[in-house]
């Protein structure tokens, strides 16, 4: 079964769901299946972090390897500096440790990011260098800032190589001085412009590879909208408040008519207890259906309406009991107590039918 992603909150739901169970939104985008490496390799050990059984490219490892490569290369281009190899090792270790500490204390990628990584080292490296990735959906969008920053760095590096300058490291550092601020500014602009990190017009890398043409669906029956569920919740709350007022009134009248511990008092109170118990059971059933239903359907609508009919019937029976009690409070109506008891027996049988 396929999956799709809620544009509003990023929740992943089944393709057949018509609304998001988390935020009730009805706006989705298609989610393609992600093919990721399941077994770790030497490449994973060198260039990735393992998080919850999945792998994501390690920026600190790449930065350390880049530092090592540049400084080692400078030892061949420039005059040999005493202790350059030791200095290279120290700088490389420092870069790695700084990145590792950030990973250890703060780094925790979202599930969406993990699901859309480990697609192959070249692909992951391309995404890291040239794309922004959404935390909510894992989708990628081309970053003009990253492209521009890398071009600046490449230009300064080419100048050093073409001119055969002995100060290769100096040119590389100058390139970084210009490239890093540009990248940071672009990152800030990206976050401000796309605050929710989601754009419906963007398409993830994996979707362009695996997305199938959308299937046309034909509606064969009217569907229940999310707003109708909200109305059902309000209707249920109103009905419960109304019933509990009737319950309190009925108990008050029974106590006035039959002082406890008369057998008749116990009989009437047991009827009210049974009625309230059945009412609460049916009300809980409706609440569970509304809360747990992941999709709307005519069957759910029919079941909810049926249970509302049951609640109304129980409430009407209690109304009848209250009316009889009010009328029997008149001393002239004492002769009708036996008839009232018979009516109550019928009431008990009627309520039991709803169990």
CSV table of C-alpha atoms in Angstrom, one decimal:
chain,number,residue,atom,x,y,z
A,1,UNK,CA,0.0,0.0,0.0
A,2,UNK,CA,1.4,3.4,-1.0
A,3,UNK,CA,1.8,6.4,1.3
A,4,UNK,CA,1.4,10.2,1.0
A,5,UNK,CA,2.6,13.1,3.2
A,6,UNK,CA,0.4,15.8,4.7
A,7,UNK,CA,1.5,19.2,3.4
A,8,UNK,CA,0.4,21.0,6.5
A,9,UNK,CA,2.1,18.9,9.3
A,10,UNK,CA,4.3,16.4,7.4
A,11,UNK,CA,2.5,13.3,8.8
A,12,UNK,CA,2.8,10.2,6.7
A,13,UNK,CA,-0.6,8.5,6.0
A,14,UNK,CA,-1.9,5.7,3.8
A,15,UNK,CA,-2.9,6.5,0.2
A,16,UNK,CA,-6.6,5.8,0.9
A,17,UNK,CA,-6.9,8.3,3.8
A,18,UNK,CA,-8.9,11.4,2.9
A,19,UNK,CA,-7.7,13.5,5.8
A,20,UNK,CA,-4.8,13.7,8.1
A,21,UNK,CA,-5.5,12.1,11.5
A,22,UNK,CA,-3.0,14.5,13.2
A,23,UNK,CA,-4.2,17.9,11.9
A,24,UNK,CA,-7.3,17.1,9.9
A,25,UNK,CA,-5.9,18.6,6.8
A,26,UNK,CA,-7.0,17.3,3.4
A,27,UNK,CA,-3.9,18.5,1.4
A,28,UNK,CA,-1.3,15.8,0.6
A,29,UNK,CA,1.6,15.1,-1.8
A,30,UNK,CA,2.6,11.7,-3.1
A,31,UNK,CA,5.4,9.9,-1.3
A,32,UNK,CA,7.5,7.6,-3.4
A,33,UNK,CA,9.0,4.4,-2.1
A,34,UNK,CA,12.6,5.1,-0.9
A,35,UNK,CA,15.3,2.6,-1.8
A,36,UNK,CA,18.1,2.7,0.8
A,37,UNK,CA,21.1,0.5,1.6
A,38,UNK,CA,20.2,-2.0,4.3
A,39,UNK,CA,23.7,-3.3,5.0
A,40,UNK,CA,26.6,-1.1,6.2
A,41,UNK,CA,29.8,-1.0,4.1
A,42,UNK,CA,33.3,0.5,4.4
A,43,UNK,CA,31.8,3.6,2.8
A,44,UNK,CA,29.3,3.9,5.6
A,45,UNK,CA,32.1,3.6,8.2
A,46,UNK,CA,34.1,6.3,6.6
A,47,UNK,CA,31.5,8.9,5.6
A,48,UNK,CA,28.3,8.2,7.5
A,49,UNK,CA,26.8,8.4,11.0
A,50,UNK,CA,24.5,5.5,12.1
A,51,UNK,CA,21.2,6.7,13.6
A,52,UNK,CA,18.5,4.3,14.8
A,53,UNK,CA,19.7,1.6,12.3
A,54,UNK,CA,19.8,4.1,9.4
A,55,UNK,CA,22.7,6.1,7.9
A,56,UNK,CA,23.1,9.8,7.1
A,57,UNK,CA,26.1,11.5,5.6
A,58,UNK,CA,28.6,12.8,8.3
A,59,UNK,CA,29.5,16.5,7.6
A,60,UNK,CA,32.2,16.4,10.3
A,61,UNK,CA,33.9,13.4,8.7
A,62,UNK,CA,33.8,15.0,5.3
A,63,UNK,CA,35.2,18.3,6.7
A,64,UNK,CA,38.1,16.4,8.4
A,65,UNK,CA,39.0,14.5,5.2
A,66,UNK,CA,38.8,17.8,3.2
A,67,UNK,CA,41.1,19.5,5.7
A,68,UNK,CA,43.5,16.6,5.5
A,69,UNK,CA,43.6,16.5,1.7
A,70,UNK,CA,44.2,20.3,1.3
A,71,UNK,CA,47.0,20.4,3.9
A,72,UNK,CA,48.7,17.3,2.5
A,73,UNK,CA,48.5,18.7,-1.0
A,74,UNK,CA,50.1,21.9,0.1
A,75,UNK,CA,53.1,20.0,1.4
A,76,UNK,CA,53.8,18.9,-2.2
A,77,UNK,CA,53.1,22.3,-3.9
A,78,UNK,CA,54.7,24.5,-1.3
A,79,UNK,CA,58.2,24.2,0.2
A,80,UNK,CA,58.1,21.6,2.9
A,81,UNK,CA,57.4,23.0,6.3
A,82,UNK,CA,59.0,21.2,9.2
A,83,UNK,CA,56.4,19.2,11.1
A,84,UNK,CA,53.7,19.8,8.4
A,85,UNK,CA,52.5,16.3,8.6
A,86,UNK,CA,52.0,16.6,12.4
A,87,UNK,CA,50.3,19.9,11.9
A,88,UNK,CA,48.0,18.4,9.3
A,89,UNK,CA,47.1,15.6,11.7
A,90,UNK,CA,46.3,18.0,14.5
A,91,UNK,CA,44.1,20.3,12.4
A,92,UNK,CA,42.3,17.2,10.9
A,93,UNK,CA,41.6,15.8,14.4
A,94,UNK,CA,40.4,19.2,15.7
A,95,UNK,CA,37.9,19.6,12.8
A,96,UNK,CA,36.6,16.0,13.3
A,97,UNK,CA,36.2,16.5,17.1
A,98,UNK,CA,34.3,19.7,16.7
A,99,UNK,CA,31.9,18.1,14.3
A,100,UNK,CA,31.6,14.9,16.4
A,101,UNK,CA,30.7,16.9,19.6
A,102,UNK,CA,28.0,18.7,17.6
A,103,UNK,CA,26.7,15.3,16.4
A,104,UNK,CA,26.9,13.7,19.9
A,105,UNK,CA,25.1,16.5,21.8
A,106,UNK,CA,22.7,18.1,19.4
A,107,UNK,CA,22.5,16.1,16.2
A,108,UNK,CA,19.2,14.2,15.8
A,109,UNK,CA,17.9,14.1,12.2
A,110,UNK,CA,14.2,13.7,11.7
A,111,UNK,CA,12.6,10.5,10.5
A,112,UNK,CA,11.8,12.1,7.2
A,113,UNK,CA,15.5,13.0,6.7
A,114,UNK,CA,16.7,9.5,7.5
A,115,UNK,CA,14.2,7.9,5.2
A,116,UNK,CA,15.5,10.1,2.3
A,117,UNK,CA,19.2,9.5,2.8
A,118,UNK,CA,21.7,6.6,2.3
A,119,UNK,CA,20.8,6.6,-1.5
A,120,UNK,CA,24.4,6.1,-2.5
A,121,UNK,CA,27.5,8.1,-1.6
A,122,UNK,CA,27.6,10.2,-4.8
A,123,UNK,CA,23.9,11.0,-4.6
A,124,UNK,CA,24.1,11.9,-0.9
A,125,UNK,CA,27.2,14.0,-1.5
A,126,UNK,CA,25.4,15.9,-4.3
A,127,UNK,CA,22.4,16.5,-2.0
A,128,UNK,CA,24.7,17.8,0.7
A,129,UNK,CA,26.6,20.2,-1.5
A,130,UNK,CA,23.9,21.5,-3.7
A,131,UNK,CA,20.5,21.0,-2.1
A,132,UNK,CA,18.4,22.0,1.0
A,133,UNK,CA,16.5,19.1,2.7
A,134,UNK,CA,13.2,19.5,4.5
A,135,UNK,CA,13.1,18.3,8.1
A,136,UNK,CA,9.4,17.5,7.8
A,137,UNK,CA,9.1,15.7,4.5
A,138,UNK,CA,12.7,14.8,3.6
A,139,UNK,CA,12.3,16.4,0.1
A,140,UNK,CA,15.2,18.2,-1.6
A,141,UNK,CA,15.3,21.6,-3.4
A,142,UNK,CA,18.2,23.0,-5.3
A,143,UNK,CA,20.1,25.6,-3.3
A,144,UNK,CA,21.4,28.6,-5.4
A,145,UNK,CA,23.4,29.8,-2.4
A,146,UNK,CA,25.3,26.5,-2.1
A,147,UNK,CA,26.1,26.5,-5.8
A,148,UNK,CA,27.3,30.1,-5.7
A,149,UNK,CA,29.5,29.4,-2.6
A,150,UNK,CA,31.1,26.4,-4.1
A,151,UNK,CA,31.8,28.3,-7.3
A,152,UNK,CA,33.6,31.0,-5.3
A,153,UNK,CA,35.7,28.3,-3.6
A,154,UNK,CA,36.5,26.6,-6.9
A,155,UNK,CA,37.6,29.8,-8.5
A,156,UNK,CA,40.1,30.6,-5.8
A,157,UNK,CA,41.4,27.1,-5.9
A,158,UNK,CA,41.9,27.2,-9.7
A,159,UNK,CA,43.8,30.5,-9.4
A,160,UNK,CA,46.2,28.8,-7.0
A,161,UNK,CA,46.7,25.7,-9.2
A,162,UNK,CA,47.1,27.6,-12.5
A,163,UNK,CA,49.5,30.2,-11.1
A,164,UNK,CA,51.5,27.4,-9.4
A,165,UNK,CA,51.5,29.6,-6.3
A,166,UNK,CA,53.4,28.3,-3.3
A,167,UNK,CA,50.7,29.7,-1.1
A,168,UNK,CA,48.1,27.1,-2.0
A,169,UNK,CA,46.6,27.0,1.5
A,170,UNK,CA,46.3,30.8,1.6
A,171,UNK,CA,44.2,30.8,-1.6
A,172,UNK,CA,42.0,28.0,-0.2
A,173,UNK,CA,41.5,29.9,3.1
A,174,UNK,CA,40.6,33.0,1.1
A,175,UNK,CA,38.1,31.0,-0.9
A,176,UNK,CA,36.6,29.7,2.3
A,177,UNK,CA,36.4,33.2,3.8
A,178,UNK,CA,34.2,34.3,0.9
A,179,UNK,CA,32.3,31.1,0.5
A,180,UNK,CA,31.3,30.4,4.1
A,181,UNK,CA,29.6,33.7,4.8
A,182,UNK,CA,27.7,33.5,1.5
A,183,UNK,CA,26.5,30.0,2.5
A,184,UNK,CA,25.4,31.2,5.9
A,185,UNK,CA,23.5,34.2,4.5
A,186,UNK,CA,21.7,31.9,2.0
A,187,UNK,CA,20.8,29.5,4.8
A,188,UNK,CA,19.2,32.3,6.8
A,189,UNK,CA,17.3,33.5,3.8
A,190,UNK,CA,16.1,30.0,3.1
A,191,UNK,CA,14.8,29.5,6.7
A,192,UNK,CA,13.0,32.9,6.7
A,193,UNK,CA,11.5,32.4,3.2
A,194,UNK,CA,10.4,28.8,3.8
A,195,UNK,CA,9.5,28.9,7.5
A,196,UNK,CA,7.7,25.6,7.4
A,197,UNK,CA,10.4,24.1,5.2
A,198,UNK,CA,7.7,22.8,2.9
A,199,UNK,CA,6.8,23.9,-0.6
A,200,UNK,CA,4.1,22.0,-2.6
A,201,UNK,CA,5.8,22.8,-5.9
A,202,UNK,CA,9.0,21.1,-4.9
A,203,UNK,CA,9.6,17.5,-5.9
A,204,UNK,CA,12.0,15.2,-3.9
A,205,UNK,CA,14.8,13.5,-5.7
A,206,UNK,CA,13.4,10.0,-5.0
A,207,UNK,CA,10.0,11.1,-6.4
A,208,UNK,CA,11.5,12.1,-9.8
A,209,UNK,CA,13.0,8.6,-10.0
A,210,UNK,CA,10.0,6.5,-8.8
A,211,UNK,CA,6.8,8.5,-9.0
A,212,UNK,CA,4.1,6.8,-10.9
A,213,UNK,CA,1.3,8.6,-12.8
A,214,UNK,CA,-1.5,9.5,-10.4
A,215,UNK,CA,-4.4,7.1,-10.4
A,216,UNK,CA,-7.9,8.5,-11.1
A,217,UNK,CA,-10.5,7.6,-8.5
A,218,UNK,CA,-14.2,7.7,-9.0
A,219,UNK,CA,-16.4,8.6,-6.1
A,220,UNK,CA,-19.2,6.0,-5.8
A,221,UNK,CA,-20.8,7.3,-2.6
A,222,UNK,CA,-20.9,10.6,-0.6
A,223,UNK,CA,-18.1,10.9,1.9
A,224,UNK,CA,-18.3,12.3,5.4
A,225,UNK,CA,-16.3,15.4,5.8
A,226,UNK,CA,-13.9,16.2,8.7
A,227,UNK,CA,-16.2,19.1,9.6
A,228,UNK,CA,-19.1,16.6,10.1
A,229,UNK,CA,-17.0,14.7,12.6
A,230,UNK,CA,-16.5,18.0,14.5
A,231,UNK,CA,-20.3,18.4,14.5
A,232,UNK,CA,-20.8,14.9,15.8
A,233,UNK,CA,-18.5,15.7,18.7
A,234,UNK,CA,-20.4,18.9,19.6
A,235,UNK,CA,-23.7,17.0,19.2
A,236,UNK,CA,-22.5,14.3,21.6
A,237,UNK,CA,-21.4,16.8,24.2
A,238,UNK,CA,-24.7,18.6,24.1
A,239,UNK,CA,-26.6,15.3,24.4
A,240,UNK,CA,-24.5,14.1,27.3
A,241,UNK,CA,-25.0,17.4,29.2
A,242,UNK,CA,-28.8,17.2,28.6
A,243,UNK,CA,-29.0,13.6,29.7
A,244,UNK,CA,-27.0,14.1,32.9
A,245,UNK,CA,-29.4,16.9,33.9
A,246,UNK,CA,-32.3,14.5,33.4
A,247,UNK,CA,-30.6,11.8,35.4
A,248,UNK,CA,-30.1,14.2,38.3
A,249,UNK,CA,-33.8,15.3,38.1
A,250,UNK,CA,-35.0,11.7,38.0
A,251,UNK,CA,-33.1,10.7,41.1
A,252,UNK,CA,-34.4,13.7,43.0
A,253,UNK,CA,-38.0,12.8,42.1
A,254,UNK,CA,-37.5,9.2,43.1
A,255,UNK,CA,-36.2,10.2,46.5
A,256,UNK,CA,-39.1,12.5,47.0
A,257,UNK,CA,-41.7,9.8,46.0
A,258,UNK,CA,-40.1,6.8,47.7
A,259,UNK,CA,-37.9,7.3,50.8
A,260,UNK,CA,-35.0,4.9,50.9
A,261,UNK,CA,-34.6,2.1,51.7
A,262,UNK,CA,-38.0,1.1,50.4
A,263,UNK,CA,-38.0,-1.6,47.9
A,264,UNK,CA,-39.8,0.6,45.4
A,265,UNK,CA,-37.1,3.2,45.7
A,266,UNK,CA,-34.4,0.6,45.1
A,267,UNK,CA,-36.4,-0.6,42.0
A,268,UNK,CA,-36.6,2.8,40.4
A,269,UNK,CA,-33.0,3.8,41.2
A,270,UNK,CA,-31.7,0.5,39.6
A,271,UNK,CA,-33.7,1.4,36.5
A,272,UNK,CA,-32.0,4.8,36.3
A,273,UNK,CA,-28.6,3.3,37.0
A,274,UNK,CA,-29.1,0.8,34.2
A,275,UNK,CA,-30.2,3.6,31.8
A,276,UNK,CA,-27.2,5.8,32.6
A,277,UNK,CA,-24.8,2.8,32.3
A,278,UNK,CA,-26.1,2.0,28.8
A,279,UNK,CA,-26.0,5.7,27.8
A,280,UNK,CA,-22.4,6.1,28.8
A,281,UNK,CA,-21.4,2.9,27.0
A,282,UNK,CA,-23.0,4.1,23.7
A,283,UNK,CA,-21.5,7.6,24.1
A,284,UNK,CA,-18.0,6.1,24.6
A,285,UNK,CA,-18.5,4.0,21.5
A,286,UNK,CA,-19.2,7.1,19.5
A,287,UNK,CA,-16.2,8.9,20.9
A,288,UNK,CA,-13.9,6.0,20.0
A,289,UNK,CA,-15.2,5.8,16.4
A,290,UNK,CA,-14.6,9.6,15.9
A,291,UNK,CA,-11.2,9.4,17.5
A,292,UNK,CA,-9.9,6.2,15.8
A,293,UNK,CA,-11.4,6.5,12.4
A,294,UNK,CA,-8.5,7.1,10.0
A,295,UNK,CA,-10.8,7.7,7.0
A,296,UNK,CA,-14.3,8.6,6.4
A,297,UNK,CA,-16.9,6.3,4.8
A,298,UNK,CA,-20.7,5.8,4.5
A,299,UNK,CA,-20.4,2.8,6.9
A,300,UNK,CA,-18.8,5.0,9.6
A,301,UNK,CA,-21.5,7.6,9.1
A,302,UNK,CA,-24.3,5.0,9.4
A,303,UNK,CA,-22.8,3.5,12.5
A,304,UNK,CA,-22.5,6.9,14.2
A,305,UNK,CA,-26.1,7.9,13.4
A,306,UNK,CA,-27.3,4.5,14.6
A,307,UNK,CA,-25.7,5.0,18.0
A,308,UNK,CA,-27.0,8.5,18.2
A,309,UNK,CA,-30.5,7.1,17.7
A,310,UNK,CA,-29.8,4.7,20.6
A,311,UNK,CA,-28.8,7.6,22.9
A,312,UNK,CA,-31.9,9.6,21.9
A,313,UNK,CA,-34.1,6.6,22.7
A,314,UNK,CA,-32.5,6.1,26.1
A,315,UNK,CA,-32.9,9.8,26.8
A,316,UNK,CA,-36.6,9.7,25.8
A,317,UNK,CA,-37.3,6.8,28.1
A,318,UNK,CA,-35.8,8.8,31.0
A,319,UNK,CA,-38.0,11.7,30.0
A,320,UNK,CA,-41.0,9.4,30.3
A,321,UNK,CA,-39.9,8.2,33.7
A,322,UNK,CA,-39.6,11.8,34.9
A,323,UNK,CA,-43.1,12.7,33.6
A,324,UNK,CA,-44.6,9.7,35.5
A,325,UNK,CA,-42.8,10.6,38.7
A,326,UNK,CA,-44.0,14.2,38.5
A,327,UNK,CA,-47.6,13.2,38.0
A,328,UNK,CA,-47.5,10.6,40.7
A,329,UNK,CA,-46.3,13.1,43.3
A,330,UNK,CA,-49.9,14.2,43.5
A,331,UNK,CA,-51.5,12.3,46.4
A,332,UNK,CA,-54.4,11.5,44.2
A,333,UNK,CA,-52.1,9.6,41.9
A,334,UNK,CA,-51.0,7.0,44.6
A,335,UNK,CA,-53.3,4.5,43.1
A,336,UNK,CA,-51.4,4.5,39.9
A,337,UNK,CA,-48.1,3.4,41.5
A,338,UNK,CA,-48.7,-0.2,40.5
A,339,UNK,CA,-49.3,0.8,36.9
A,340,UNK,CA,-46.2,3.0,37.1
A,341,UNK,CA,-44.1,0.0,38.3
A,342,UNK,CA,-45.4,-2.0,35.3
A,343,UNK,CA,-44.3,0.8,33.0
A,344,UNK,CA,-40.9,0.8,34.6
A,345,UNK,CA,-40.6,-3.0,34.0
A,346,UNK,CA,-41.2,-2.2,30.3
A,347,UNK,CA,-38.7,0.6,30.5
A,348,UNK,CA,-36.0,-1.8,31.8
A,349,UNK,CA,-36.7,-4.3,29.0
A,350,UNK,CA,-36.5,-1.6,26.5
A,351,UNK,CA,-33.2,-0.3,27.7
A,352,UNK,CA,-31.7,-3.8,27.8
A,353,UNK,CA,-32.3,-4.0,24.1
A,354,UNK,CA,-29.6,-1.4,23.6
A,355,UNK,CA,-26.9,-3.4,25.4
